[in-house]
PDB file of C-alpha atoms and ligand atoms in Angstrom:
ATOM      1  CA  MET A   1       0.000   0.013  -0.002  1.00  0.00           C
ATOM      2  CA  ASN A   2       1.282   3.436  -0.875  1.00  0.00           C
ATOM      3  CA  ILE A   3       1.341   6.169   1.756  1.00  0.00           C
ATOM      4  CA  PHE A   4       0.182   9.462   0.330  1.00  0.00           C
ATOM      5  CA  PRO A   5       0.739  12.483   2.652  1.00  0.00           C
ATOM      6  CA  LYS A   6      -2.197  14.336   4.278  1.00  0.00           C
ATOM      7  CA  ASN A   7      -0.853  17.763   3.259  1.00  0.00           C
ATOM      8  CA  LEU A   8       1.461  19.078   0.516  1.00  0.00           C
ATOM      9  CA  ILE A   9       3.659  21.714   2.178  1.00  0.00           C
ATOM     10  CA  GLU A  10       7.022  21.034   0.611  1.00  0.00           C
ATOM     11  CA  ALA A  11       8.470  18.929  -2.155  1.00  0.00           C
ATOM     12  CA  SER A  12       9.965  16.369   0.266  1.00  0.00           C
ATOM     13  CA  ASP A  13       6.443  15.400   1.336  1.00  0.00           C
ATOM     14  CA  LEU A  14       6.272  13.410  -1.921  1.00  0.00           C
ATOM     15  CA  ASN A  15       8.411  10.369  -2.681  1.00  0.00           C
ATOM     16  CA  LYS A  16       9.068   9.078  -6.185  1.00  0.00           C
ATOM     17  CA  LYS A  17       6.066   6.719  -6.057  1.00  0.00           C
ATOM     18  CA  ASN A  18       3.753   9.574  -4.996  1.00  0.00           C
ATOM     19  CA  LEU A  19       5.138  11.715  -7.793  1.00  0.00           C
ATOM     20  CA  TYR A  20       4.429   9.142 -10.493  1.00  0.00           C
ATOM     21  CA  GLN A  21       0.925   8.588  -9.037  1.00  0.00           C
ATOM     22  CA  ILE A  22       0.329  12.334  -9.506  1.00  0.00           C
ATOM     23  CA  PHE A  23       1.733  12.293 -13.099  1.00  0.00           C
ATOM     24  CA  THR A  24      -0.416   9.240 -14.032  1.00  0.00           C
ATOM     25  CA  LYS A  25      -3.526  10.927 -12.624  1.00  0.00           C
ATOM     26  CA  ALA A  26      -2.709  14.270 -14.328  1.00  0.00           C
ATOM     27  CA  LYS A  27      -2.346  12.382 -17.656  1.00  0.00           C
ATOM     28  CA  TYR A  28      -5.741  10.736 -17.046  1.00  0.00           C
ATOM     29  CA  PHE A  29      -7.370  14.108 -16.407  1.00  0.00           C
ATOM     30  CA  GLU A  30      -5.664  15.644 -19.419  1.00  0.00           C
ATOM     31  CA  GLU A  31      -6.669  12.812 -21.783  1.00  0.00           C
ATOM     32  CA  ASN A  32     -10.266  12.664 -20.505  1.00  0.00           C
ATOM     33  CA  TYR A  33     -10.834  16.387 -20.185  1.00  0.00           C
ATOM     34  CA  ASN A  34     -14.236  17.471 -21.549  1.00  0.00           C
ATOM     35  CA  PRO A  35     -15.278  21.045 -20.917  1.00  0.00           C
ATOM     36  CA  LYS A  36     -18.966  19.994 -20.823  1.00  0.00           C
ATOM     37  CA  GLU A  37     -18.462  17.398 -18.050  1.00  0.00           C
ATOM     38  CA  LYS A  38     -16.899  17.566 -14.620  1.00  0.00           C
ATOM     39  CA  PHE A  39     -15.044  14.847 -12.693  1.00  0.00           C
ATOM     40  CA  ASN A  40     -16.608  13.922  -9.333  1.00  0.00           C
ATOM     41  CA  ASP A  41     -13.393  13.461  -7.284  1.00  0.00           C
ATOM     42  CA  LEU A  42     -14.108  16.465  -4.990  1.00  0.00           C
ATOM     43  CA  LYS A  43     -17.927  16.325  -5.020  1.00  0.00           C
ATOM     44  CA  GLY A  44     -19.087  17.415  -1.580  1.00  0.00           C
ATOM     45  CA  TYR A  45     -15.788  19.160  -0.781  1.00  0.00           C
ATOM     46  CA  THR A  46     -15.330  22.858  -0.132  1.00  0.00           C
ATOM     47  CA  VAL A  47     -11.920  24.280  -1.049  1.00  0.00           C
ATOM     48  CA  ALA A  48     -10.774  27.620   0.497  1.00  0.00           C
ATOM     49  CA  LEU A  49      -8.436  29.532  -1.801  1.00  0.00           C
ATOM     50  CA  ALA A  50      -6.592  31.510   0.825  1.00  0.00           C
ATOM     51  CA  PHE A  51      -4.295  33.867  -1.082  1.00  0.00           C
ATOM     52  CA  PHE A  52      -2.551  36.456   1.089  1.00  0.00           C
ATOM     53  CA  GLU A  53      -0.145  37.379  -1.749  1.00  0.00           C
ATOM     54  CA  ASN A  54      -0.882  38.198  -5.382  1.00  0.00           C
ATOM     55  CA  SER A  55      -1.113  35.452  -7.981  1.00  0.00           C
ATOM     56  CA  THR A  56      -2.523  34.894 -11.472  1.00  0.00           C
ATOM     57  CA  ARG A  57      -1.498  31.408 -12.570  1.00  0.00           C
ATOM     58  CA  THR A  58      -1.626  29.529  -9.280  1.00  0.00           C
ATOM     59  CA  LEU A  59      -4.875  31.050  -7.970  1.00  0.00           C
ATOM     60  CA  LEU A  60      -6.786  30.664 -11.223  1.00  0.00           C
ATOM     61  CA  SER A  61      -5.544  27.137 -11.992  1.00  0.00           C
ATOM     62  CA  PHE A  62      -6.378  25.893  -8.478  1.00  0.00           C
ATOM     63  CA  GLU A  63      -9.841  27.473  -8.775  1.00  0.00           C
ATOM     64  CA  LEU A  64     -10.384  25.834 -12.180  1.00  0.00           C
ATOM     65  CA  ALA A  65      -8.980  22.520 -11.005  1.00  0.00           C
ATOM     66  CA  ALA A  66     -11.251  22.483  -7.917  1.00  0.00           C
ATOM     67  CA  LYS A  67     -14.309  23.288 -10.051  1.00  0.00           C
ATOM     68  CA  ARG A  68     -13.476  20.665 -12.663  1.00  0.00           C
ATOM     69  CA  LEU A  69     -13.418  18.124  -9.796  1.00  0.00           C
ATOM     70  CA  SER A  70     -16.908  19.333  -8.695  1.00  0.00           C
ATOM     71  CA  ALA A  71     -15.735  21.074  -5.476  1.00  0.00           C
ATOM     72  CA  GLU A  72     -17.274  24.260  -4.094  1.00  0.00           C
ATOM     73  CA  THR A  73     -14.691  27.054  -3.843  1.00  0.00           C
ATOM     74  CA  LEU A  74     -14.368  29.856  -1.328  1.00  0.00           C
ATOM     75  CA  ASN A  75     -12.205  32.812  -2.329  1.00  0.00           C
ATOM     76  CA  PHE A  76     -10.476  34.500   0.586  1.00  0.00           C
ATOM     77  CA  ILE A  77      -9.095  37.936  -0.351  1.00  0.00           C
ATOM     78  CA  ALA A  78      -6.725  39.064   2.401  1.00  0.00           C
ATOM     79  CA  SER A  79      -6.942  42.773   1.539  1.00  0.00           C
ATOM     80  CA  ALA A  80     -10.727  42.684   1.732  1.00  0.00           C
ATOM     81  CA  SER A  81     -10.828  40.565   4.956  1.00  0.00           C
ATOM     82  CA  SER A  82     -10.959  41.326   8.679  1.00  0.00           C
ATOM     83  CA  LEU A  83      -7.153  40.759   8.784  1.00  0.00           C
ATOM     84  CA  VAL A  84      -7.097  44.446   7.900  1.00  0.00           C
ATOM     85  CA  LYS A  85      -9.028  45.187  11.094  1.00  0.00           C
ATOM     86  CA  GLY A  86      -6.443  43.298  13.146  1.00  0.00           C
ATOM     87  CA  GLU A  87      -7.885  39.780  13.271  1.00  0.00           C
ATOM     88  CA  SER A  88      -5.094  37.236  13.618  1.00  0.00           C
ATOM     89  CA  LEU A  89      -4.248  34.598  11.046  1.00  0.00           C
ATOM     90  CA  ALA A  90      -5.150  31.858  13.560  1.00  0.00           C
ATOM     91  CA  ASP A  91      -8.570  33.334  14.196  1.00  0.00           C
ATOM     92  CA  THR A  92      -9.103  33.780  10.499  1.00  0.00           C
ATOM     93  CA  ILE A  93      -8.425  30.098   9.862  1.00  0.00           C
ATOM     94  CA  ARG A  94     -10.653  29.032  12.798  1.00  0.00           C
ATOM     95  CA  THR A  95     -13.417  31.189  11.310  1.00  0.00           C
ATOM     96  CA  ILE A  96     -13.059  29.634   7.845  1.00  0.00           C
ATOM     97  CA  ASP A  97     -12.934  26.146   9.489  1.00  0.00           C
ATOM     98  CA  ALA A  98     -16.263  26.899  11.153  1.00  0.00           C
ATOM     99  CA  MET A  99     -17.754  27.295   7.666  1.00  0.00           C
ATOM    100  CA  LEU A 100     -17.054  23.538   7.232  1.00  0.00           C
ATOM    101  CA  VAL A 101     -14.404  23.777   4.512  1.00  0.00           C
ATOM    102  CA  ASN A 102     -12.321  20.643   3.769  1.00  0.00           C
ATOM    103  CA  MET A 103      -9.185  21.940   2.089  1.00  0.00           C
ATOM    104  CA  TYR A 104      -6.984  25.041   2.109  1.00  0.00           C
ATOM    105  CA  ILE A 105      -4.847  26.258  -0.775  1.00  0.00           C
ATOM    106  CA  ILE A 106      -2.498  28.775   0.870  1.00  0.00           C
ATOM    107  CA  ARG A 107      -0.309  31.447  -0.802  1.00  0.00           C
ATOM    108  CA  ASN A 108       1.536  33.725   1.652  1.00  0.00           C
ATOM    109  CA  GLN A 109       4.456  36.098   1.499  1.00  0.00           C
ATOM    110  CA  TYR A 110       5.947  34.566   4.650  1.00  0.00           C
ATOM    111  CA  ALA A 111       7.767  31.172   4.726  1.00  0.00           C
ATOM    112  CA  GLY A 112       6.166  28.693   7.058  1.00  0.00           C
ATOM    113  CA  VAL A 113       2.552  29.944   6.965  1.00  0.00           C
ATOM    114  CA  PRO A 114       1.091  26.773   5.362  1.00  0.00           C
ATOM    115  CA  TYR A 115       2.853  24.668   8.059  1.00  0.00           C
ATOM    116  CA  PHE A 116       1.542  27.032  10.781  1.00  0.00           C
ATOM    117  CA  VAL A 117      -2.026  26.640   9.428  1.00  0.00           C
ATOM    118  CA  SER A 118      -1.608  22.836   9.487  1.00  0.00           C
ATOM    119  CA  THR A 119      -1.104  23.125  13.291  1.00  0.00           C
ATOM    120  CA  ILE A 120      -4.459  24.913  13.680  1.00  0.00           C
ATOM    121  CA  THR A 121      -6.762  22.893  11.420  1.00  0.00           C
ATOM    122  CA  ASN A 122      -7.195  19.170  10.599  1.00  0.00           C
ATOM    123  CA  ASN A 123      -8.233  20.004   7.075  1.00  0.00           C
ATOM    124  CA  ILE A 124      -6.027  19.333   4.033  1.00  0.00           C
ATOM    125  CA  ILE A 125      -3.387  21.986   3.308  1.00  0.00           C
ATOM    126  CA  ILE A 126      -1.705  22.624  -0.024  1.00  0.00           C
ATOM    127  CA  ASN A 127       1.109  25.180  -0.142  1.00  0.00           C
ATOM    128  CA  ALA A 128       0.586  27.454  -3.146  1.00  0.00           C
ATOM    129  CA  GLY A 129       3.872  29.311  -2.469  1.00  0.00           C
ATOM    130  CA  ASP A 130       5.186  30.672   0.878  1.00  0.00           C
ATOM    131  CA  GLY A 131       7.776  33.383   0.807  1.00  0.00           C
ATOM    132  CA  LYS A 132      11.252  32.132  -0.162  1.00  0.00           C
ATOM    133  CA  HIS A 133      10.456  28.646   1.124  1.00  0.00           C
ATOM    134  CA  GLU A 134       8.634  26.395  -1.430  1.00  0.00           C
ATOM    135  CA  HIS A 135       6.084  26.157  -4.228  1.00  0.00           C
ATOM    136  CA  PRO A 136       5.654  22.416  -4.607  1.00  0.00           C
ATOM    137  CA  THR A 137       2.796  22.429  -7.168  1.00  0.00           C
ATOM    138  CA  GLN A 138       4.898  24.627  -9.457  1.00  0.00           C
ATOM    139  CA  ALA A 139       7.642  21.984  -9.298  1.00  0.00           C
ATOM    140  CA  LEU A 140       5.028  19.306 -10.030  1.00  0.00           C
ATOM    141  CA  LEU A 141       3.768  21.042 -13.157  1.00  0.00           C
ATOM    142  CA  ASP A 142       7.338  21.717 -14.280  1.00  0.00           C
ATOM    143  CA  ALA A 143       8.231  18.006 -13.804  1.00  0.00           C
ATOM    144  CA  TYR A 144       5.058  16.913 -15.601  1.00  0.00           C
ATOM    145  CA  THR A 145       5.897  19.286 -18.551  1.00  0.00           C
ATOM    146  CA  ILE A 146       9.438  17.884 -18.790  1.00  0.00           C
ATOM    147  CA  LEU A 147       8.183  14.259 -18.516  1.00  0.00           C
ATOM    148  CA  LYS A 148       5.684  14.860 -21.333  1.00  0.00           C
ATOM    149  CA  HIS A 149       8.382  16.258 -23.558  1.00  0.00           C
ATOM    150  CA  TYR A 150      11.194  13.772 -22.918  1.00  0.00           C
ATOM    151  CA  GLY A 151       9.221  10.725 -21.722  1.00  0.00           C
ATOM    152  CA  LYS A 152      11.537  10.519 -18.704  1.00  0.00           C
ATOM    153  CA  ILE A 153      13.231  12.678 -16.088  1.00  0.00           C
ATOM    154  CA  GLU A 154      15.899  10.304 -14.762  1.00  0.00           C
ATOM    155  CA  GLY A 155      19.309  11.223 -16.156  1.00  0.00           C
ATOM    156  CA  LEU A 156      18.262  14.561 -17.649  1.00  0.00           C
ATOM    157  CA  LYS A 157      20.462  17.626 -17.073  1.00  0.00           C
ATOM    158  CA  ILE A 158      18.232  20.429 -15.791  1.00  0.00           C
ATOM    159  CA  SER A 159      19.573  23.899 -15.078  1.00  0.00           C
ATOM    160  CA  ILE A 160      18.006  26.650 -13.032  1.00  0.00           C
ATOM    161  CA  ILE A 161      19.150  30.107 -13.979  1.00  0.00           C
ATOM    162  CA  GLY A 162      18.674  33.496 -12.360  1.00  0.00           C
ATOM    163  CA  ASP A 163      17.558  34.704  -8.935  1.00  0.00           C
ATOM    164  CA  ILE A 164      17.891  31.361  -7.139  1.00  0.00           C
ATOM    165  CA  PHE A 165      18.315  32.938  -3.654  1.00  0.00           C
ATOM    166  CA  HIS A 166      14.786  34.429  -3.506  1.00  0.00           C
ATOM    167  CA  SER A 167      13.110  31.563  -5.358  1.00  0.00           C
ATOM    168  CA  ARG A 168      10.711  29.115  -3.756  1.00  0.00           C
ATOM    169  CA  VAL A 169      10.338  27.578  -7.228  1.00  0.00           C
ATOM    170  CA  ALA A 170      14.032  26.700  -7.306  1.00  0.00           C
ATOM    171  CA  ARG A 171      13.917  25.149  -3.822  1.00  0.00           C
ATOM    172  CA  SER A 172      10.948  22.900  -4.684  1.00  0.00           C
ATOM    173  CA  ASN A 173      12.327  21.999  -8.131  1.00  0.00           C
ATOM    174  CA  ILE A 174      15.807  21.060  -6.807  1.00  0.00           C
ATOM    175  CA  VAL A 175      14.295  18.663  -4.239  1.00  0.00           C
ATOM    176  CA  MET A 176      11.659  17.145  -6.577  1.00  0.00           C
ATOM    177  CA  LEU A 177      13.851  16.799  -9.686  1.00  0.00           C
ATOM    178  CA  HIS A 178      16.602  15.156  -7.601  1.00  0.00           C
ATOM    179  CA  GLU A 179      14.033  12.660  -6.260  1.00  0.00           C
ATOM    180  CA  LEU A 180      13.151  11.903  -9.857  1.00  0.00           C
ATOM    181  CA  GLY A 181      16.792  11.259 -10.775  1.00  0.00           C
ATOM    182  CA  ALA A 182      17.747  14.424 -12.700  1.00  0.00           C
ATOM    183  CA  GLU A 183      21.092  16.175 -12.470  1.00  0.00           C
ATOM    184  CA  ILE A 184      20.768  19.832 -11.433  1.00  0.00           C
ATOM    185  CA  GLY A 185      22.889  22.755 -12.567  1.00  0.00           C
ATOM    186  CA  LEU A 186      22.710  26.269 -11.173  1.00  0.00           C
ATOM    187  CA  TYR A 187      23.805  29.563 -12.705  1.00  0.00           C
ATOM    188  CA  GLY A 188      23.190  33.112 -11.478  1.00  0.00           C
ATOM    189  CA  PRO A 189      24.899  36.153  -9.995  1.00  0.00           C
ATOM    190  CA  GLY A 190      26.844  35.313  -6.787  1.00  0.00           C
ATOM    191  CA  THR A 191      24.600  37.666  -4.773  1.00  0.00           C
ATOM    192  CA  LEU A 192      21.514  35.750  -5.925  1.00  0.00           C
ATOM    193  CA  MET A 193      22.769  32.207  -5.253  1.00  0.00           C
ATOM    194  CA  PRO A 194      21.487  30.239  -2.263  1.00  0.00           C
ATOM    195  CA  GLN A 195      23.567  29.893   0.911  1.00  0.00           C
ATOM    196  CA  HIS A 196      25.220  26.549   1.742  1.00  0.00           C
ATOM    197  CA  LEU A 197      25.596  25.623  -1.947  1.00  0.00           C
ATOM    198  CA  ASN A 198      27.051  22.187  -1.151  1.00  0.00           C
ATOM    199  CA  TYR A 199      23.781  21.269   0.505  1.00  0.00           C
ATOM    200  CA  TRP A 200      21.956  21.532  -2.851  1.00  0.00           C
ATOM    201  CA  ASN A 201      24.034  18.886  -4.589  1.00  0.00           C
ATOM    202  CA  ALA A 202      24.122  20.845  -7.833  1.00  0.00           C
ATOM    203  CA  ILE A 203      26.683  21.628 -10.479  1.00  0.00           C
ATOM    204  CA  LEU A 204      27.656  25.310 -10.543  1.00  0.00           C
ATOM    205  CA  HIS A 205      28.060  26.910 -13.942  1.00  0.00           C
ATOM    206  CA  ASN A 206      30.190  29.915 -14.822  1.00  0.00           C
ATOM    207  CA  ASN A 207      28.679  31.393 -17.986  1.00  0.00           C
ATOM    208  CA  ILE A 208      25.435  31.424 -19.939  1.00  0.00           C
ATOM    209  CA  ASN A 209      26.745  29.566 -23.018  1.00  0.00           C
ATOM    210  CA  GLU A 210      28.261  26.819 -20.867  1.00  0.00           C
ATOM    211  CA  VAL A 211      25.116  26.207 -18.882  1.00  0.00           C
ATOM    212  CA  ILE A 212      22.889  26.149 -21.987  1.00  0.00           C
ATOM    213  CA  ASN A 213      25.208  23.754 -23.708  1.00  0.00           C
ATOM    214  CA  TRP A 214      25.189  21.434 -20.644  1.00  0.00           C
ATOM    215  CA  SER A 215      21.356  21.453 -20.277  1.00  0.00           C
ATOM    216  CA  ASP A 216      18.446  19.348 -21.654  1.00  0.00           C
ATOM    217  CA  VAL A 217      16.133  21.722 -19.838  1.00  0.00           C
ATOM    218  CA  VAL A 218      16.571  25.324 -18.700  1.00  0.00           C
ATOM    219  CA  ILE A 219      14.268  26.629 -15.965  1.00  0.00           C
ATOM    220  CA  LEU A 220      14.559  30.430 -15.919  1.00  0.00           C
ATOM    221  CA  LEU A 221      13.609  32.404 -12.840  1.00  0.00           C
ATOM    222  CA  ARG A 222      12.224  35.878 -12.518  1.00  0.00           C
ATOM    223  CA  LEU A 223      14.273  38.609 -10.842  1.00  0.00           C
ATOM    224  CA  GLN A 224      12.204  39.002  -7.654  1.00  0.00           C
ATOM    225  CA  ASN A 225      12.480  42.716  -7.036  1.00  0.00           C
ATOM    226  CA  GLU A 226       9.801  42.577  -4.301  1.00  0.00           C
ATOM    227  CA  ARG A 227      12.010  40.263  -2.173  1.00  0.00           C
ATOM    228  CA  MET A 228      15.354  41.913  -3.047  1.00  0.00           C
ATOM    229  CA  GLN A 229      17.329  44.351  -0.951  1.00  0.00           C
ATOM    230  CA  SER A 230      18.929  47.065  -3.052  1.00  0.00           C
ATOM    231  CA  GLY A 231      22.522  46.612  -4.188  1.00  0.00           C
ATOM    232  CA  LEU A 232      22.337  42.909  -5.118  1.00  0.00           C
ATOM    233  CA  LEU A 233      22.960  43.667  -8.803  1.00  0.00           C
ATOM    234  CA  PRO A 234      25.383  46.235 -10.237  1.00  0.00           C
ATOM    235  CA  SER A 235      22.978  47.099 -13.093  1.00  0.00           C
ATOM    236  CA  MET A 236      20.166  45.588 -15.148  1.00  0.00           C
ATOM    237  CA  ASN A 237      22.173  45.934 -18.340  1.00  0.00           C
ATOM    238  CA  GLU A 238      24.938  43.776 -16.833  1.00  0.00           C
ATOM    239  CA  TYR A 239      22.368  41.137 -15.725  1.00  0.00           C
ATOM    240  CA  ILE A 240      20.996  41.048 -19.286  1.00  0.00           C
ATOM    241  CA  LYS A 241      24.484  40.718 -20.770  1.00  0.00           C
ATOM    242  CA  PHE A 242      25.629  37.835 -18.541  1.00  0.00           C
ATOM    243  CA  TYR A 243      22.471  36.020 -17.514  1.00  0.00           C
ATOM    244  CA  GLN A 244      19.745  36.558 -20.170  1.00  0.00           C
ATOM    245  CA  VAL A 245      18.602  33.575 -22.289  1.00  0.00           C
ATOM    246  CA  ASN A 246      18.053  34.884 -25.823  1.00  0.00           C
ATOM    247  CA  LEU A 247      17.665  33.729 -29.390  1.00  0.00           C
ATOM    248  CA  ALA A 248      21.423  33.866 -30.033  1.00  0.00           C
ATOM    249  CA  ASN A 249      22.562  31.714 -27.082  1.00  0.00           C
ATOM    250  CA  PHE A 250      19.513  29.395 -26.755  1.00  0.00           C
ATOM    251  CA  THR A 251      19.270  28.280 -30.400  1.00  0.00           C
ATOM    252  CA  LYS A 252      22.931  27.205 -30.423  1.00  0.00           C
ATOM    253  CA  LYS A 253      21.806  24.039 -28.606  1.00  0.00           C
ATOM    254  CA  ASP A 254      19.792  21.529 -30.626  1.00  0.00           C
ATOM    255  CA  LYS A 255      17.720  19.584 -28.151  1.00  0.00           C
ATOM    256  CA  ILE A 256      16.681  21.786 -25.266  1.00  0.00           C
ATOM    257  CA  ILE A 257      13.500  23.194 -23.767  1.00  0.00           C
ATOM    258  CA  LEU A 258      12.862  26.399 -21.864  1.00  0.00           C
ATOM    259  CA  LEU A 259      10.592  26.654 -18.796  1.00  0.00           C
ATOM    260  CA  HIS A 260       9.717  29.698 -16.711  1.00  0.00           C
ATOM    261  CA  PRO A 261       7.225  29.688 -13.816  1.00  0.00           C
ATOM    262  CA  GLY A 262       6.052  33.233 -14.606  1.00  0.00           C
ATOM    263  CA  PRO A 263       5.369  36.012 -14.305  1.00  0.00           C
ATOM    264  CA  VAL A 264       8.085  36.724 -16.882  1.00  0.00           C
ATOM    265  CA  ASN A 265      10.156  39.929 -17.060  1.00  0.00           C
ATOM    266  CA  TYR A 266      10.466  39.821 -20.853  1.00  0.00           C
ATOM    267  CA  GLY A 267      13.561  41.655 -22.048  1.00  0.00           C
ATOM    268  CA  ILE A 268      15.389  40.888 -18.751  1.00  0.00           C
ATOM    269  CA  GLU A 269      15.781  37.155 -17.966  1.00  0.00           C
ATOM    270  CA  VAL A 270      14.510  36.129 -21.419  1.00  0.00           C
ATOM    271  CA  GLU A 271      14.263  37.750 -24.810  1.00  0.00           C
ATOM    272  CA  HIS A 272      10.765  38.487 -26.158  1.00  0.00           C
ATOM    273  CA  CYS A 273      11.228  36.597 -29.388  1.00  0.00           C
ATOM    274  CA  LEU A 274      11.839  33.141 -27.807  1.00  0.00           C
ATOM    275  CA  THR A 275       8.503  31.383 -28.311  1.00  0.00           C
ATOM    276  CA  LYS A 276       7.124  27.854 -28.515  1.00  0.00           C
ATOM    277  CA  GLN A 277       8.642  27.416 -31.947  1.00  0.00           C
ATOM    278  CA  HIS A 278      12.012  27.626 -30.133  1.00  0.00           C
ATOM    279  CA  ASN A 279      10.790  25.114 -27.509  1.00  0.00           C
ATOM    280  CA  SER A 280       9.574  27.593 -24.941  1.00  0.00           C
ATOM    281  CA  MET A 281       7.109  25.639 -22.771  1.00  0.00           C
ATOM    282  CA  ILE A 282       5.752  28.627 -20.854  1.00  0.00           C
ATOM    283  CA  ASP A 283       2.113  28.347 -22.126  1.00  0.00           C
ATOM    284  CA  ARG A 284       2.139  24.566 -21.800  1.00  0.00           C
ATOM    285  CA  GLN A 285       3.292  24.862 -18.187  1.00  0.00           C
ATOM    286  CA  VAL A 286       0.155  26.916 -17.443  1.00  0.00           C
ATOM    287  CA  THR A 287      -2.125  24.371 -19.088  1.00  0.00           C
ATOM    288  CA  ASN A 288      -0.319  21.463 -17.363  1.00  0.00           C
ATOM    289  CA  GLY A 289      -0.747  23.308 -14.024  1.00  0.00           C
ATOM    290  CA  ILE A 290      -4.504  22.651 -14.107  1.00  0.00           C
ATOM    291  CA  PHE A 291      -4.113  18.892 -14.618  1.00  0.00           C
ATOM    292  CA  THR A 292      -1.339  18.436 -12.073  1.00  0.00           C
ATOM    293  CA  ARG A 293      -3.292  20.423  -9.451  1.00  0.00           C
ATOM    294  CA  MET A 294      -6.436  18.382 -10.158  1.00  0.00           C
ATOM    295  CA  ALA A 295      -4.365  15.248  -9.603  1.00  0.00           C
ATOM    296  CA  VAL A 296      -2.841  16.487  -6.308  1.00  0.00           C
ATOM    297  CA  MET A 297      -6.251  17.544  -4.964  1.00  0.00           C
ATOM    298  CA  SER A 298      -7.805  14.249  -5.955  1.00  0.00           C
ATOM    299  CA  LEU A 299      -4.985  12.127  -4.458  1.00  0.00           C
ATOM    300  CA  LEU A 300      -4.865  14.097  -1.209  1.00  0.00           C
ATOM    301  CA  THR A 301      -8.569  13.423  -0.688  1.00  0.00           C
ATOM    302  CA  ASN A 302      -8.443   9.757  -1.769  1.00  0.00           C
ATOM    303  CA  ILE A 303      -8.678   7.943   1.525  1.00  0.00           C
ATOM    304  CA  GLU A 304      -8.075   4.534  -0.068  1.00  0.00           C
ATOM    305  CA  ASP A 305      -4.599   5.594  -1.248  1.00  0.00           C
ATOM    306  CA  LYS A 306      -3.496   6.716   2.293  1.00  0.00           C
TER     307      LYS A 306
HETATM  308  N1  LIG B 401       4.211  30.694 -11.042  1.00  0.00           N
HETATM  309  C1  LIG B 401       3.435  31.393 -10.192  1.00  0.00           C
HETATM  310  O1  LIG B 401       3.353  31.069  -9.024  1.00  0.00           O
HETATM  311  O2  LIG B 401       2.737  32.426 -10.766  1.00  0.00           O
HETATM  312  P1  LIG B 401       1.650  33.280  -9.954  1.00  0.00           P
HETATM  313  O3  LIG B 401       2.393  34.165  -8.964  1.00  0.00           O
HETATM  314  O4  LIG B 401       0.991  34.147 -11.034  1.00  0.00           O
HETATM  315  O5  LIG B 401       0.714  32.366  -9.292  1.00  0.00           O
END
């Protein structure tokens, strides 16, 4: 019997077997998707979308995923809530719990909030991104996108380029892609690299052409100005010169795909003209996000699999 976790708070909550269960279920949902019919996996469930930090992709795809599984959804908008009047996060969660919800999807600007909520409620928690900590469903949809393209993940060389220090996407991807047997390469300005580099068991690259040439997959990251102290980069022009993926450097490599979690700073970490005809997977990642999130929600509520 496989043990599926109760909550998804960080990538290490999922072992390889859990990950392939999610990919198999996501493929099932993708292949059987019919806009006129819903799946019944979450019929009778109420899902609270508790987003304390802005989001387009994650919020909308979780909402669509929940609705396609026949759940009721409750949208909690922090800026329009009684948090503004001074109500605590714990009291907010207890109040939503009293409305008989079953699952929380939590996005918060502070690392650790989904874990904190899991100590207050017995309902299912899915981390939709917490500060600089983790964003496990982004890593799931990235892995699913790579698996669909290459038919495997084991043995692939996957590089993560850019603002790794502030990136919850990088942290979740490194853990999950290692669990799936990929080799990880990292490249970015020294001031935007994670601390304790040895801990990440990754190959460090020294220039943009070298890292692209090494890679089967490039995952680009956004410069996260909202989490950055001033002075971490000498100038934007220098960042573009040394770290941007563009038509000239990316198309030198024959077999390679480009992923980016979004939102994208076009013209900074990536050139505008790189599109799906050059193997940019950015739009496909968004579509795959719905199916992988449907799969996670379904499996977390499937008592027989626990
Ligand atoms: N990738 C991602 O988390 O995007 P959003 O902030 O738009 O949800």
